[in-house]
Short mmCIF file of C-alpha atoms and ligand atoms in Angstrom, two decimals:
data_model
loop_
_atom_site.label_atom_id
_atom_site.label_comp_id
_atom_site.label_asym_id
_atom_site.label_seq_id
_atom_site.Cartn_x
_atom_site.Cartn_y
_atom_site.Cartn_z
CA UNK A 1 -27.23 -31.44 -8.36
CA UNK A 2 -23.75 -30.08 -7.95
CA UNK A 3 -24.07 -26.52 -6.71
CA UNK A 4 -21.50 -24.54 -8.75
CA UNK A 5 -18.56 -25.94 -6.82
CA UNK A 6 -20.41 -25.90 -3.51
CA UNK A 7 -21.40 -29.29 -2.31
CA UNK A 8 -20.73 -30.58 1.14
CA UNK A 9 -21.28 -29.15 4.59
CA UNK A 10 -21.71 -25.43 5.24
CA UNK A 11 -20.77 -23.57 8.44
CA UNK A 12 -22.07 -20.05 9.09
CA UNK A 13 -20.54 -17.95 11.85
CA UNK A 14 -22.85 -15.17 12.99
CA UNK A 15 -22.29 -12.10 15.15
CA UNK A 16 -24.24 -9.18 16.53
CA UNK A 17 -24.74 -7.61 13.08
CA UNK A 18 -27.22 -10.31 12.05
CA UNK A 19 -29.52 -9.30 14.90
CA UNK A 20 -29.08 -5.54 14.45
CA UNK A 21 -32.08 -5.26 12.11
CA UNK A 22 -34.15 -7.01 14.79
CA UNK A 23 -33.40 -4.14 17.16
CA UNK A 24 -30.61 -5.69 19.22
CA UNK A 25 -27.62 -3.44 19.83
CA UNK A 26 -24.24 -4.49 18.46
CA UNK A 27 -21.17 -4.27 20.70
CA UNK A 28 -18.75 -2.03 18.83
CA UNK A 29 -19.14 1.21 16.95
CA UNK A 30 -20.59 4.49 18.12
CA UNK A 31 -23.99 3.08 19.13
CA UNK A 32 -22.49 -0.14 20.46
CA UNK A 33 -23.01 -1.60 23.93
CA UNK A 34 -19.32 -1.29 24.75
CA UNK A 35 -19.58 2.48 24.38
CA UNK A 36 -22.03 2.50 27.30
CA UNK A 37 -20.59 -0.27 29.49
CA UNK A 38 -17.05 -1.33 30.33
CA UNK A 39 -16.23 -4.87 29.20
CA UNK A 40 -14.22 -5.33 32.43
CA UNK A 41 -17.33 -4.54 34.48
CA UNK A 42 -20.01 -6.63 32.76
CA UNK A 43 -18.27 -9.26 30.66
CA UNK A 44 -15.52 -10.76 32.80
CA UNK A 45 -15.56 -13.20 35.74
CA UNK A 46 -13.65 -10.57 37.77
CA UNK A 47 -16.36 -7.99 37.09
CA UNK A 48 -18.96 -10.45 38.38
CA UNK A 49 -16.92 -11.08 41.56
CA UNK A 50 -16.65 -7.33 42.16
CA UNK A 51 -20.25 -6.40 41.52
CA UNK A 52 -22.63 -9.30 40.80
CA UNK A 53 -25.73 -7.10 40.98
CA UNK A 54 -24.45 -4.81 38.22
CA UNK A 55 -23.70 -7.78 35.98
CA UNK A 56 -27.02 -9.51 36.71
CA UNK A 57 -28.86 -6.27 35.92
CA UNK A 58 -26.99 -5.84 32.65
CA UNK A 59 -28.05 -9.29 31.41
CA UNK A 60 -31.53 -9.02 33.01
CA UNK A 61 -32.13 -5.95 30.83
CA UNK A 62 -31.02 -7.79 27.70
CA UNK A 63 -33.19 -10.83 28.60
CA UNK A 64 -36.16 -8.58 29.28
CA UNK A 65 -35.77 -6.92 25.86
CA UNK A 66 -35.50 -10.32 24.14
CA UNK A 67 -38.73 -11.48 25.78
CA UNK A 68 -40.58 -8.17 25.41
CA UNK A 69 -42.34 -9.19 22.22
CA UNK A 70 -40.67 -6.37 20.28
CA UNK A 71 -37.70 -8.37 19.00
CA UNK A 72 -38.25 -10.82 16.16
CA UNK A 73 -36.06 -12.73 13.72
CA UNK A 74 -35.34 -10.82 10.50
CA UNK A 75 -34.93 -12.07 6.90
CA UNK A 76 -31.25 -12.87 7.55
CA UNK A 77 -32.11 -15.37 10.30
CA UNK A 78 -34.93 -16.77 8.20
CA UNK A 79 -32.72 -17.23 5.16
CA UNK A 80 -30.32 -19.40 7.18
CA UNK A 81 -33.23 -21.57 8.28
CA UNK A 82 -34.22 -21.88 4.62
CA UNK A 83 -30.66 -22.87 3.71
CA UNK A 84 -30.64 -25.57 6.40
CA UNK A 85 -33.96 -26.92 5.18
CA UNK A 86 -33.32 -26.90 1.43
CA UNK A 87 -29.57 -27.46 1.03
CA UNK A 88 -28.39 -30.93 0.11
CA UNK A 89 -25.93 -31.34 3.00
CA UNK A 90 -25.44 -30.28 6.61
CA UNK A 91 -25.75 -26.60 7.51
CA UNK A 92 -24.58 -25.49 10.96
CA UNK A 93 -24.93 -22.03 12.45
CA UNK A 94 -22.20 -21.23 14.96
CA UNK A 95 -23.31 -18.05 16.66
CA UNK A 96 -21.54 -15.66 18.99
CA UNK A 97 -24.95 -14.21 19.77
CA UNK A 98 -26.72 -14.90 23.03
CA UNK A 99 -30.20 -14.18 21.68
CA UNK A 100 -32.53 -16.93 20.42
CA UNK A 101 -33.35 -15.41 17.04
CA UNK A 102 -31.79 -18.19 14.96
CA UNK A 103 -33.99 -20.79 16.65
CA UNK A 104 -37.06 -18.56 16.40
CA UNK A 105 -36.23 -17.96 12.72
CA UNK A 106 -36.39 -21.72 12.14
CA UNK A 107 -32.77 -22.92 12.36
CA UNK A 108 -32.36 -26.21 14.21
CA UNK A 109 -28.64 -26.80 13.97
CA UNK A 110 -27.31 -23.94 16.12
CA UNK A 111 -24.25 -23.81 18.38
CA UNK A 112 -24.13 -20.93 20.88
CA UNK A 113 -20.40 -20.60 21.42
CA UNK A 114 -20.76 -17.58 23.76
CA UNK A 115 -23.67 -18.98 25.76
CA UNK A 116 -27.32 -17.95 25.91
CA UNK A 117 -29.34 -15.23 27.59
CA UNK A 118 -32.14 -17.67 28.38
CA UNK A 119 -29.85 -19.93 30.35
CA UNK A 120 -28.33 -19.71 33.84
CA UNK A 121 -25.16 -21.44 34.99
CA UNK A 122 -24.62 -22.63 38.56
CA UNK A 123 -21.11 -21.76 39.74
CA UNK A 124 -21.33 -24.47 42.41
CA UNK A 125 -22.44 -27.55 40.47
CA UNK A 126 -22.04 -26.47 36.81
CA UNK A 127 -25.70 -27.17 35.96
CA UNK A 128 -27.24 -25.07 33.22
CA UNK A 129 -30.95 -24.32 33.38
CA UNK A 130 -33.43 -22.36 31.32
CA UNK A 131 -34.38 -18.97 32.69
CA UNK A 132 -36.98 -16.53 31.43
CA UNK A 133 -37.20 -13.92 34.19
CA UNK A 134 -34.67 -11.86 36.08
CA UNK A 135 -31.72 -13.60 37.68
CA UNK A 136 -30.37 -12.51 41.08
CA UNK A 137 -28.01 -13.58 43.83
CA UNK A 138 -30.97 -14.65 45.97
CA UNK A 139 -31.93 -17.37 43.48
CA UNK A 140 -31.12 -21.00 44.14
CA UNK A 141 -30.07 -23.74 41.74
CA UNK A 142 -32.69 -26.38 40.91
CA UNK A 143 -29.97 -29.04 40.64
CA UNK A 144 -27.89 -28.58 43.81
CA UNK A 145 -30.26 -26.40 45.81
CA UNK A 146 -27.59 -23.87 46.81
CA UNK A 147 -28.31 -20.15 46.81
CA UNK A 148 -26.14 -17.38 45.35
CA UNK A 149 -24.31 -19.32 42.67
CA UNK A 150 -26.45 -18.71 39.62
CA UNK A 151 -24.87 -16.45 36.99
CA UNK A 152 -25.78 -15.63 33.39
CA UNK A 153 -24.72 -18.53 31.15
CA UNK A 154 -22.56 -16.23 29.07
CA UNK A 155 -18.96 -16.91 28.07
CA UNK A 156 -17.08 -13.91 29.40
CA UNK A 157 -13.66 -12.63 28.37
CA UNK A 158 -11.03 -14.96 29.76
CA UNK A 159 -13.37 -17.98 29.64
CA UNK A 160 -13.43 -20.84 27.15
CA UNK A 161 -16.20 -20.69 24.53
CA UNK A 162 -18.55 -23.67 24.34
CA UNK A 163 -18.22 -26.61 21.92
CA UNK A 164 -14.80 -25.70 20.52
CA UNK A 165 -13.86 -29.30 19.60
CA UNK A 166 -17.09 -29.75 17.70
CA UNK A 167 -16.70 -26.37 15.97
CA UNK A 168 -13.14 -27.10 14.82
CA UNK A 169 -14.26 -30.49 13.45
CA UNK A 170 -17.06 -28.82 11.51
CA UNK A 171 -14.66 -26.18 10.15
CA UNK A 172 -12.20 -28.85 9.04
CA UNK A 173 -14.90 -30.64 7.09
CA UNK A 174 -16.91 -27.80 5.58
CA UNK A 175 -16.94 -26.81 1.93
CA UNK A 176 -18.25 -23.32 2.51
CA UNK A 177 -17.73 -20.96 5.45
CA UNK A 178 -19.76 -17.75 5.70
CA UNK A 179 -19.26 -15.12 8.42
CA UNK A 180 -22.20 -12.75 8.92
CA UNK A 181 -22.35 -9.56 10.98
CA UNK A 182 -19.18 -9.93 12.99
CA UNK A 183 -16.41 -7.36 13.31
CA UNK A 184 -13.56 -9.87 13.72
CA UNK A 185 -12.44 -8.41 17.04
CA UNK A 186 -12.89 -11.47 19.19
CA UNK A 187 -10.78 -14.61 19.06
CA UNK A 188 -11.26 -17.57 18.56
CA UNK A 189 -14.24 -16.77 16.29
CA UNK A 190 -12.16 -14.32 14.23
CA UNK A 191 -9.76 -17.17 13.38
CA UNK A 192 -12.41 -19.60 12.08
CA UNK A 193 -12.02 -18.29 8.53
CA UNK A 194 -8.38 -19.41 8.53
CA UNK A 195 -9.22 -22.90 9.77
CA UNK A 196 -11.93 -23.33 7.15
CA UNK A 197 -9.76 -21.82 4.41
CA UNK A 198 -6.86 -24.16 5.22
CA UNK A 199 -9.25 -27.09 4.82
CA UNK A 200 -10.09 -25.91 1.31
CA UNK A 201 -13.46 -24.36 2.06
CA UNK A 202 -14.69 -21.38 0.15
CA UNK A 203 -15.05 -18.36 2.43
CA UNK A 204 -17.48 -15.43 2.23
CA UNK A 205 -17.80 -12.39 4.47
CA UNK A 206 -21.26 -10.80 4.75
CA UNK A 207 -21.16 -7.57 6.74
CA UNK A 208 -22.19 -3.94 6.73
CA UNK A 209 -18.55 -2.96 6.27
CA UNK A 210 -15.20 -4.72 5.85
CA UNK A 211 -14.27 -6.49 9.09
CA UNK A 212 -10.86 -6.61 10.75
CA UNK A 213 -10.20 -9.98 9.10
CA UNK A 214 -11.64 -9.15 5.67
CA UNK A 215 -8.42 -10.10 3.87
CA UNK A 216 -8.74 -13.71 4.94
CA UNK A 217 -11.98 -14.15 2.98
CA UNK A 218 -12.15 -15.09 -0.67
CA UNK A 219 -15.45 -13.32 -1.35
CA UNK A 220 -17.21 -10.35 0.27
CA UNK A 221 -20.80 -9.12 0.25
CA UNK A 222 -21.28 -5.77 1.97
CA UNK A 223 -24.65 -4.37 3.00
CA UNK A 224 -27.45 -5.10 5.45
CA UNK A 225 -27.53 -8.78 6.38
CA UNK A 226 -31.33 -8.82 5.99
CA UNK A 227 -30.92 -7.97 2.32
CA UNK A 228 -27.57 -9.47 1.35
CA UNK A 229 -27.88 -12.85 3.06
CA UNK A 230 -31.22 -13.92 1.52
CA UNK A 231 -29.73 -13.08 -1.91
CA UNK A 232 -26.64 -15.17 -1.21
CA UNK A 233 -28.72 -18.09 0.07
CA UNK A 234 -30.80 -17.92 -3.10
CA UNK A 235 -27.61 -18.09 -5.19
CA UNK A 236 -26.32 -21.09 -3.25
CA UNK A 237 -29.60 -22.97 -3.49
CA UNK A 238 -30.16 -22.27 -7.17
CA UNK A 239 -26.57 -23.03 -8.15
CA UNK A 240 -25.89 -19.51 -9.39
CA UNK A 241 -23.20 -18.73 -6.83
CA UNK A 242 -20.13 -18.12 -9.01
CA UNK A 243 -17.78 -21.06 -9.38
CA UNK A 244 -14.20 -20.67 -8.18
CA UNK A 245 -12.03 -19.38 -10.99
P1 LIG B 1 -19.54 -6.36 16.93
O1 LIG B 1 -20.44 -5.36 17.54
O2 LIG B 1 -18.10 -6.31 17.28
O3 LIG B 1 -19.62 -6.30 15.33
C1 LIG B 1 -20.84 -6.28 14.66
C2 LIG B 1 -20.58 -6.16 13.19
O4 LIG B 1 -21.82 -6.21 12.51
C3 LIG B 1 -19.89 -4.88 12.75
O5 LIG B 1 -18.79 -5.15 11.89
C4 LIG B 1 -20.98 -4.11 12.00
O6 LIG B 1 -20.48 -3.35 10.90
C5 LIG B 1 -21.84 -5.23 11.50
N1 LIG B 1 -23.26 -4.88 11.28
C6 LIG B 1 -24.02 -3.98 11.94
N2 LIG B 1 -25.26 -3.96 11.48
C7 LIG B 1 -25.31 -4.86 10.46
C8 LIG B 1 -26.33 -5.29 9.55
N3 LIG B 1 -27.57 -4.80 9.58
N4 LIG B 1 -25.98 -6.24 8.63
C9 LIG B 1 -24.73 -6.73 8.57
N5 LIG B 1 -23.75 -6.37 9.40
C10 LIG B 1 -24.02 -5.44 10.34
O7 LIG B 1 -20.18 -7.80 17.27
P2 LIG B 1 -19.51 -9.25 17.22
O8 LIG B 1 -18.48 -9.34 16.17
O9 LIG B 1 -20.61 -10.23 17.21
O10 LIG B 1 -18.79 -11.37 23.24
O11 LIG B 1 -18.80 -9.31 18.63
C11 LIG B 1 -18.17 -10.50 19.02
C12 LIG B 1 -18.24 -10.67 20.51
O12 LIG B 1 -17.74 -9.48 21.15
C13 LIG B 1 -19.63 -10.82 21.06
O13 LIG B 1 -20.10 -12.15 21.01
C14 LIG B 1 -19.48 -10.36 22.48
C15 LIG B 1 -18.62 -9.14 22.24
O14 LIG B 1 -17.85 -8.71 23.28
C16 LIG B 1 -18.98 -11.46 24.56
O15 LIG B 1 -19.71 -10.72 25.19
C17 LIG B 1 -18.22 -12.56 25.20
#
């Protein structure tokens, strides 16, 4: 079945807004994390050099919340898993989020471009390992055995996001690009819509409010991701998503 002009691979970029209804704080806005913490202190390599304990504690708190049993995937995450399962071609979620809610919601094809809370990175040997408890400077790396080099496996400001070559290939080949719950403040993710658009993909923004890069999208759906995204997925899967005019 040809889906109203949408056939071929789909890429979905997600940001903090998709996890907001699961109880995870977004970064910007009056209740955002960056109102309470300085980016320079907790999300840069220089901040980690200056005060590793502060940075470890910041991510330990986030990891603890994620594993507390109070945070679950919401209908937005689940709808993307449904899309991946039922759509006729490849569906890839490229997420800026460091939580594991896409995987727990059922998505299999997920790229964490900004790293993962449940992973630690050894600054000495580059090994990445799964971590479920608190991380501290007294911990040692399972791969090289050295102590004091394990840091949160998070891509901080000034560092290169993961899997960029793979992401740009996917964007160049996709037929539909959807951005969900991201404010468009952080490059390179904020530029993905342009790459996909130049390749001829249709582009849709799903967000609570217009993002900084709203003008680059062809279509917009504003509201709570947990409501708007399942409706959009239903349209795509049933072929009722409006054809390009
Ligand atoms: P932001 O906090 O910048 O933006 C979240 C967006 O989600 C905002 O535009 C909100 O309006 C929207 N939003 C909030 N609740 C929503 C809901 N229920 N449904 C739909 N949309 C909702 O988060 P990101 O754009 O993800 O990087 O931030 C990008 C990066 O900046 C993060 O990955 C992080 C941060 O600094 C690093 O830490 C490296």
